[in-house]
Amino acid sequence: MADQEGNNEEVIDEALGEKEIQRLEFHGGVFTATVPLVFFIVWAVVLSVTGLVTEQGLVLGIVIGIGLGLFLTKSKWSDYAQSLITGMAQPVGIVSIIAWFWAGMFANMLSAGGLVDGLIWFGFQTGLEGGAFVGITFLLAGLFSTAVGTGYGTVATFGVLMYPAGVILGADPVLLVAAILSGAVFGDNLAPVSDTTIVSATTQEADVPGVVRSRFKYSMAAAVPALILFIVFGGGGEQGSQQVINDLQSQVSPGGLLMLVPFVLVLVLALSGQHLLTSLSWGILASVVFIYLSGISLKEVLYIHFNEAGDPVIEGALIDGISGYFNMAVLILFILAAAYMLEVGGTMEVIKNFFLRIINGVVRRAELAVFGIVAFLNVFITINTAAEIAAAPFVRKIGGELNIHPYRRANFLDTVTSSLGYIFPWSGGVLLAWATVQGAADKYDFLPVVSPGEVFPFVFQGWLLLLVMLIAAWTGWGLRYTGKNGEEVKPEK
């Protein structure tokens, strides 16, 4: 675990490193810098509500928003353009994209090996259907994301595997996607090797193991009722006609469950401290071996040939796992660029000063302000690690002045960010889930496509974690100050 943590810290240190920022001025003041992101959010919501949302449409929306920002800047257009490039080049975006590609390849390899069929067979044999399947999906997604340290990779993997199986077994499609997102929230928030965990700790000058131990109570306070809700309400889906069920029962077999071996291998490697890409690469290699031993053609893995028109074609699980996220990768880079405008435009500084004035030395106000700042920035910066990096200086400044312990500050920073990163319909996690479900629906024509606007009210782990932290801020539950030697000190009664 130390090796992977060290690799993540190098990337994050680079993202947090001191750098000269080319300030930009905008017509109308510092909040004009929000126009590109505000336009994109409105565009995304309108497309979602009207049912016209597509990945290409979302990319077009952020491009138009950035174009509007260009005409609103008072600075040189060349400076605006350079800021866009700088924003796109932030390591947090590149790391996310690479994680999607590797996780996408791994998930499609497991699917090509028949794991989806194996899970469906297992559900039929054991009666693990409906709400019970949604509940186990939440648990497994939480375990996987805690092990590998990436919520986005979890969404990509479980969207390919568990969504088709769950829909067949009577799970409510919306609740099933919400359970996958909730599992991603759990792991992103708690995993010692998660980028968000490391960012929250390092930016608040805290050690990662101590931060994880201190936030476990908050994570579990949300996870237990979330699990119950998924089990109770997750079984509203339709299994389809009895004829379809009978046909499936005759077609599926337990053979695909052998692909659980590569899945477990990835978990073991990740928990032992191997880097995410190392763990997934070994999982992909093991998947190839098991596919071959199962007698499945390796054309399912990779097949390069000429089609009937004489054009070269690449098919198979590997290219499907990558190509399914090309549009999302472009979208995320543009969102990071637009979010960077809040920093170079001075919007962040104005927000920080506003909250410092209203706190006036009151701890409860300070923690509520921290909660509000982190939530506000997550509205606009929809990649959770990037939002956390943007919010970190505010949290350190406000909490440090009132002697709030670094663990406590890190917990507010991470829990709010990890939650909202998988709740807002325009957030990276939700859009990734939607894109993954679309890809699954292309393969299985019986699958419904859950839109971002449908799923966000039911991401129970995210909403409950937000509620837990809001209660903690209001009541002082878990509040600790910094002692003379840096230790945690309880408030005096």
XYZ file of C-alpha atoms in Angstrom:
493
model
C 0.000 0.000 0.000
C 2.896 2.317 0.679
C 4.132 2.032 -2.906
C 0.819 3.065 -4.406
C 0.375 5.803 -1.842
C 3.805 7.153 -2.680
C 3.035 7.203 -6.396
C -0.205 9.064 -5.797
C 1.524 11.575 -3.539
C 4.042 12.423 -6.252
C 1.236 13.265 -8.666
C -0.641 15.264 -6.059
C 2.439 17.140 -4.881
C 2.965 18.204 -8.473
C -0.633 19.389 -8.690
C -0.324 21.286 -5.410
C 3.140 22.629 -6.037
C 3.847 26.332 -5.904
C 3.523 27.853 -9.345
C 3.240 31.243 -10.917
C -0.361 31.882 -11.933
C -1.117 34.142 -14.877
C -4.005 36.188 -13.491
C -6.892 37.006 -15.798
C -9.337 39.903 -15.633
C -12.919 39.618 -16.849
C -15.562 42.139 -17.800
C -18.058 42.274 -14.945
C -15.660 41.192 -12.186
C -14.258 37.988 -10.766
C -17.502 36.002 -10.899
C -17.609 36.332 -14.671
C -14.938 33.639 -14.601
C -17.710 31.190 -13.671
C -19.578 31.744 -16.966
C -18.012 28.762 -18.823
C -18.965 26.315 -16.070
C -22.348 27.874 -15.349
C -23.229 27.668 -19.037
C -22.147 24.031 -19.132
C -24.178 23.128 -16.037
C -27.324 24.786 -17.416
C -26.715 23.137 -20.800
C -26.269 19.703 -19.181
C -29.402 20.068 -17.044
C -31.533 21.169 -19.997
C -30.315 18.293 -22.166
C -30.914 15.846 -19.326
C -34.443 17.087 -18.592
C -35.431 17.031 -22.280
C -33.934 13.585 -22.805
C -31.544 14.884 -25.461
C -28.333 14.361 -23.512
C -25.430 12.741 -25.376
C -21.705 12.677 -24.733
C -21.052 14.709 -27.869
C -23.714 17.194 -26.796
C -22.043 17.667 -23.417
C -18.654 18.220 -25.045
C -20.224 20.825 -27.300
C -21.744 22.557 -24.259
C -18.450 22.985 -22.431
C -16.719 24.123 -25.634
C -19.368 26.817 -26.167
C -19.049 27.873 -22.521
C -15.286 28.237 -22.837
C -15.797 30.195 -26.035
C -18.087 32.616 -24.213
C -15.419 33.111 -21.567
C -12.959 34.124 -24.251
C -15.154 37.052 -25.300
C -15.665 38.119 -21.662
C -12.011 38.383 -20.692
C -10.311 41.770 -20.426
C -6.876 40.154 -20.540
C -5.101 39.106 -23.696
C -6.804 36.294 -25.534
C -3.467 34.520 -25.681
C -3.308 34.533 -21.867
C -6.828 33.086 -21.711
C -5.847 30.360 -24.175
C -2.696 29.526 -22.215
C -4.727 29.245 -19.004
C -6.991 26.735 -20.746
C -3.990 24.609 -21.676
C -2.617 24.841 -18.125
C -5.961 23.777 -16.707
C -6.179 20.795 -19.029
C -2.644 19.729 -18.152
C -3.395 19.234 -14.441
C -2.255 15.742 -13.384
C -5.548 14.941 -11.654
C -7.347 14.843 -14.999
C -4.748 12.679 -16.702
C -4.704 10.228 -13.787
C -8.508 9.893 -13.924
C -8.529 9.244 -17.665
C -5.809 6.580 -17.483
C -7.676 4.890 -14.620
C -10.858 4.766 -16.744
C -9.039 3.212 -19.691
C -7.414 0.478 -17.612
C -10.565 -0.226 -15.594
C -12.615 -0.247 -18.795
C -10.316 -2.821 -20.397
C -10.382 -4.967 -17.259
C -14.180 -4.841 -16.961
C -14.689 -5.743 -20.619
C -12.228 -8.624 -20.288
C -14.240 -10.033 -17.387
C -17.415 -9.601 -19.412
C -15.871 -11.317 -22.455
C -14.970 -14.236 -20.194
C -18.623 -14.693 -19.247
C -18.687 -13.208 -15.751
C -22.003 -11.436 -16.405
C -23.595 -14.761 -17.382
C -22.031 -16.373 -14.323
C -23.481 -13.711 -12.028
C -26.920 -14.137 -13.603
C -26.662 -17.931 -13.090
C -25.620 -17.375 -9.475
C -28.584 -15.069 -8.912
C -31.040 -17.602 -10.324
C -29.581 -20.430 -8.228
C -29.409 -18.577 -4.926
C -32.407 -16.266 -5.185
C -30.078 -13.260 -4.897
C -32.387 -11.025 -6.870
C -34.037 -7.607 -6.702
C -33.140 -5.582 -3.643
C -30.745 -8.217 -2.323
C -28.724 -7.960 -5.536
C -28.651 -4.156 -5.266
C -27.441 -4.435 -1.676
C -24.639 -6.864 -2.537
C -23.659 -4.626 -5.450
C -23.228 -1.719 -3.027
C -21.103 -3.854 -0.696
C -18.895 -5.233 -3.470
C -18.466 -1.839 -5.117
C -17.476 -0.367 -1.761
C -14.945 -3.170 -1.203
C -13.519 -2.829 -4.715
C -13.191 0.957 -4.584
C -11.588 0.788 -1.129
C -9.057 -1.732 -2.439
C -8.128 -0.106 -5.754
C -8.525 3.490 -4.588
C -10.522 4.763 -7.564
C -14.231 5.452 -7.561
C -14.212 6.111 -11.305
C -12.584 2.750 -11.978
C -15.245 1.141 -9.796
C -18.048 2.795 -11.764
C -16.528 1.606 -15.037
C -16.037 -1.958 -13.808
C -19.351 -2.508 -12.024
C -21.371 -0.717 -14.690
C -20.204 -3.293 -17.233
C -20.623 -6.325 -14.959
C -23.297 -5.802 -12.336
C -25.747 -3.587 -14.220
C -26.745 -6.130 -16.908
C -26.899 -8.972 -14.379
C -28.910 -6.935 -11.880
C -31.505 -5.755 -14.402
C -32.105 -9.361 -15.488
C -32.503 -10.370 -11.836
C -35.208 -7.810 -11.094
C -33.154 -4.960 -9.640
C -34.452 -1.455 -10.165
C -32.105 0.001 -12.820
C -31.948 3.450 -11.220
C -31.275 2.085 -7.727
C -28.695 -0.330 -9.150
C -26.700 2.486 -10.757
C -27.086 4.483 -7.542
C -25.694 1.532 -5.558
C -22.624 1.409 -7.824
C -22.106 5.152 -7.380
C -22.590 4.796 -3.615
C -19.936 2.101 -3.479
C -17.616 4.459 -5.342
C -18.351 7.165 -2.764
C -17.501 4.801 0.077
C -14.138 3.781 -1.343
C -13.138 7.211 -2.602
C -13.782 8.551 0.875
C -12.136 5.785 2.897
C -9.452 4.103 0.779
C -5.927 4.874 2.060
C -4.660 4.817 -1.542
C -7.423 7.020 -2.948
C -6.268 10.321 -4.442
C -8.983 12.155 -2.510
C -7.827 10.602 0.767
C -4.209 11.544 0.113
C -5.112 15.081 -1.015
C -7.270 15.675 2.052
C -4.496 14.461 4.362
C -1.463 16.092 2.757
C -3.101 19.472 2.201
C -4.125 19.622 5.875
C -0.681 18.430 7.038
C -2.024 15.150 8.421
C -0.905 11.518 8.100
C -3.021 9.270 5.884
C -3.488 6.328 8.338
C -4.677 8.674 11.073
C -7.103 10.408 8.728
C -8.571 7.086 7.617
C -9.008 5.888 11.206
C -10.669 9.127 12.234
C -13.199 9.157 9.386
C -14.225 5.494 9.629
C -17.064 6.355 12.031
C -18.525 8.869 9.582
C -18.332 6.437 6.644
C -20.033 3.619 8.550
C -22.702 5.916 9.988
C -23.787 6.520 6.379
C -23.076 3.056 4.932
C -25.286 1.006 7.270
C -28.554 2.883 6.571
C -27.575 3.161 2.883
C -27.296 -0.628 2.657
C -30.703 -1.055 4.287
C -32.290 1.440 1.881
C -30.818 -0.298 -1.152
C -32.084 -3.687 -0.012
C -35.572 -2.383 0.819
C -36.139 -0.207 -2.259
C -33.821 -1.826 -4.824
C -36.166 -4.544 -6.055
C -38.631 -2.551 -8.113
C -37.326 -3.651 -11.490
C -39.128 -5.895 -13.961
C -37.563 -9.223 -14.752
C -39.313 -9.416 -18.086
C -41.515 -12.170 -19.442
C -41.268 -15.674 -18.051
C -40.226 -16.849 -21.488
C -37.220 -14.503 -21.412
C -36.311 -15.742 -17.933
C -36.605 -19.389 -19.000
C -34.445 -18.738 -22.072
C -31.779 -17.067 -19.948
C -31.798 -19.863 -17.390
C -31.113 -22.359 -20.139
C -28.318 -20.224 -21.634
C -26.296 -19.093 -18.621
C -23.857 -21.344 -16.778
C -21.507 -21.154 -13.781
C -18.420 -21.288 -16.005
C -18.131 -17.515 -16.170
C -17.660 -17.354 -12.397
C -14.050 -18.447 -13.004
C -13.468 -14.840 -14.035
C -13.830 -13.958 -10.357
C -10.237 -15.169 -10.002
C -8.773 -12.176 -11.922
C -11.190 -9.926 -10.011
C -9.927 -11.227 -6.658
C -6.343 -10.993 -7.918
C -6.778 -7.272 -8.539
C -8.214 -6.821 -5.040
C -5.342 -8.693 -3.416
C -2.672 -6.806 -5.355
C -4.264 -3.451 -4.623
C -4.630 -4.210 -0.917
C -0.996 -5.335 -0.773
C 0.142 -1.911 -1.966
C 0.558 -2.343 -5.715
C -0.204 0.632 -7.934
C -3.667 0.715 -9.511
C -2.306 0.275 -13.044
C -0.078 -2.591 -11.912
C -3.005 -4.373 -10.250
C -5.313 -3.909 -13.230
C -2.628 -4.925 -15.726
C -2.113 -8.239 -13.917
C -5.895 -8.644 -13.797
C -6.122 -8.124 -17.563
C -3.340 -10.645 -18.177
C -4.999 -13.200 -15.909
C -8.286 -12.616 -17.727
C -6.635 -13.484 -21.053
C -5.395 -16.759 -19.567
C -8.798 -17.747 -18.184
C -10.556 -16.776 -21.418
C -8.161 -19.022 -23.325
C -8.576 -21.913 -20.853
C -12.365 -21.561 -21.099
C -12.203 -22.241 -24.817
C -13.413 -18.759 -25.772
C -11.853 -17.379 -28.924
C -9.146 -14.811 -28.279
C -10.853 -12.745 -30.968
C -13.081 -11.666 -28.091
C -9.985 -10.048 -26.598
C -8.438 -8.472 -29.702
C -9.275 -8.927 -33.373
C -7.658 -6.785 -36.082
C -8.948 -7.465 -39.587
C -10.389 -5.993 -42.773
C -14.133 -5.628 -43.078
C -16.173 -6.361 -46.196
C -15.409 -2.892 -47.563
C -11.684 -3.517 -47.194
C -11.250 -1.098 -44.281
C -9.131 -2.084 -41.251
C -11.173 -2.775 -38.109
C -10.132 -3.324 -34.488
C -12.562 -5.239 -32.293
C -12.520 -6.967 -28.931
C -12.713 -6.303 -25.213
C -9.497 -4.285 -25.011
C -10.431 -1.651 -27.584
C -14.053 -1.576 -26.370
C -12.808 -0.851 -22.845
C -10.827 2.154 -24.057
C -13.018 3.571 -26.797
C -16.076 3.707 -24.568
C -14.481 6.593 -22.657
C -12.940 8.726 -25.415
C -15.706 11.338 -25.326
C -15.682 11.408 -21.528
C -11.917 11.957 -21.522
C -12.278 14.986 -23.797
C -15.143 16.324 -21.678
C -13.173 16.030 -18.433
C -10.181 17.902 -19.862
C -12.402 20.791 -20.929
C -14.165 20.855 -17.537
C -10.804 21.051 -15.751
C -9.809 23.929 -18.024
C -13.032 25.814 -17.284
C -12.682 25.172 -13.541
C -9.137 26.534 -13.605
C -10.614 29.904 -14.619
C -12.020 30.258 -11.100
C -8.482 30.275 -9.773
C -6.823 32.543 -12.342
C -9.820 34.855 -12.384
C -9.636 35.526 -8.629
C -13.023 33.961 -7.818
C -11.502 31.623 -5.222
C -9.869 34.462 -3.311
C -13.123 36.413 -3.064
C -14.975 33.359 -1.749
C -12.338 32.710 0.912
C -12.396 36.310 2.189
C -16.192 36.333 2.334
C -16.345 33.297 4.597
C -13.537 34.522 6.854
C -15.547 37.678 7.561
C -18.733 35.878 8.580
C -17.052 33.221 10.779
C -15.792 35.730 13.348
C -13.978 33.130 15.476
C -16.951 30.786 16.070
C -16.031 27.111 15.592
C -19.513 25.993 14.526
C -19.628 28.741 11.915
C -16.156 27.771 10.767
C -17.075 24.120 10.209
C -20.349 25.030 8.516
C -18.402 27.460 6.336
C -15.916 24.717 5.431
C -18.831 22.451 4.536
C -20.365 25.220 2.409
C -17.155 26.159 0.598
C -16.311 22.582 -0.336
C -19.885 21.946 -1.494
C -19.963 25.193 -3.508
C -16.734 24.417 -5.334
C -17.962 20.911 -6.135
C -20.938 22.445 -7.942
C -18.543 23.919 -10.487
C -15.485 21.641 -10.354
C -17.020 18.285 -11.126
C -13.869 16.140 -10.825
C -13.628 15.354 -7.118
C -9.831 15.448 -6.736
C -9.621 18.750 -8.611
C -12.385 20.219 -6.442
C -10.568 19.055 -3.329
C -7.310 20.671 -4.396
C -9.170 23.938 -5.044
C -10.911 23.859 -1.642
C -7.922 22.700 0.404
C -6.323 26.141 1.043
C -9.648 27.527 2.301
C -10.137 24.602 4.671
C -6.571 24.844 5.985
C -6.825 28.609 6.510
C -10.228 28.618 8.219
C -9.686 25.491 10.332
C -6.101 26.352 11.228
C -7.012 29.774 12.625
C -9.444 28.131 15.063
C -7.028 25.312 15.978
C -9.278 22.584 14.517
C -7.276 19.361 14.237
C -5.955 18.424 10.754
C -7.818 15.084 10.867
C -11.104 16.892 11.355
C -10.361 19.376 8.562
C -9.331 16.571 6.211
C -12.530 14.681 6.957
C -14.766 17.602 6.008
C -12.726 18.198 2.867
C -12.880 14.580 1.707
C -16.368 13.456 2.728
C -18.175 16.387 1.123
C -16.090 16.146 -2.050
C -16.360 12.361 -2.358
C -20.128 12.557 -1.916
C -20.925 15.358 -4.341
C -18.564 13.958 -6.973
C -21.087 11.141 -7.485
C -24.348 13.022 -6.914
C -24.669 16.053 -9.200
C -26.034 15.013 -12.628
C -23.189 16.936 -14.287
C -20.459 15.504 -12.056
C -17.714 13.320 -13.485
C -18.776 10.195 -11.593
C -22.431 10.342 -12.652
C -21.604 11.139 -16.284
C -19.146 8.239 -16.314
C -21.841 5.891 -14.968
C -24.254 7.086 -17.636
C -21.677 6.548 -20.396
C -20.903 3.058 -19.056
C -24.575 2.096 -18.942
C -24.984 3.344 -22.510
C -22.147 1.084 -23.583
C -23.715 -1.874 -21.778
C -27.071 -1.154 -23.445
C -25.395 -1.272 -26.851
C -24.306 -4.831 -26.056
C -27.491 -6.001 -24.333
C -30.541 -4.607 -26.109
C -32.855 -5.339 -23.175
C -31.085 -2.844 -20.891
C -32.640 0.550 -20.156
C -30.325 3.569 -20.111
C -30.510 5.452 -16.800
C -30.048 9.189 -17.287
C -27.953 11.350 -14.910
C -31.066 13.234 -13.838
C -32.800 10.048 -12.684
C -30.109 8.606 -10.471
C -28.826 11.471 -8.310
C -31.601 11.447 -5.623
C -30.833 7.800 -4.810
C -27.068 7.866 -4.237
C -27.779 7.055 -0.600
C -24.190 6.773 0.602
C -23.424 10.217 -0.782
C -26.488 11.960 0.627
C -26.245 10.253 4.020
C -22.538 11.057 4.289
C -23.346 14.709 3.618
C -26.043 14.582 6.306
C -23.647 12.963 8.776
C -21.035 15.680 8.234
C -23.625 18.464 8.435
C -24.788 17.081 11.789
C -21.159 16.783 12.901
C -20.552 20.437 12.044
C -23.729 21.636 13.744
C -23.434 19.544 16.941
C -19.649 19.266 17.253
C -19.764 15.453 17.096
C -16.196 14.256 16.546
C -14.711 17.763 16.940
C -11.065 17.704 17.973
C -8.555 20.482 18.480
C -4.791 20.368 18.045
C -2.867 19.782 21.269
C 0.582 21.101 22.200
C 2.298 18.157 20.508
C -0.088 17.874 17.575
C -2.340 15.324 19.249
C -6.139 15.337 19.100
C -7.759 17.114 22.043
C -11.465 16.915 22.873
C -13.354 20.188 23.438
C -13.797 21.201 27.033
C -17.327 20.719 28.315
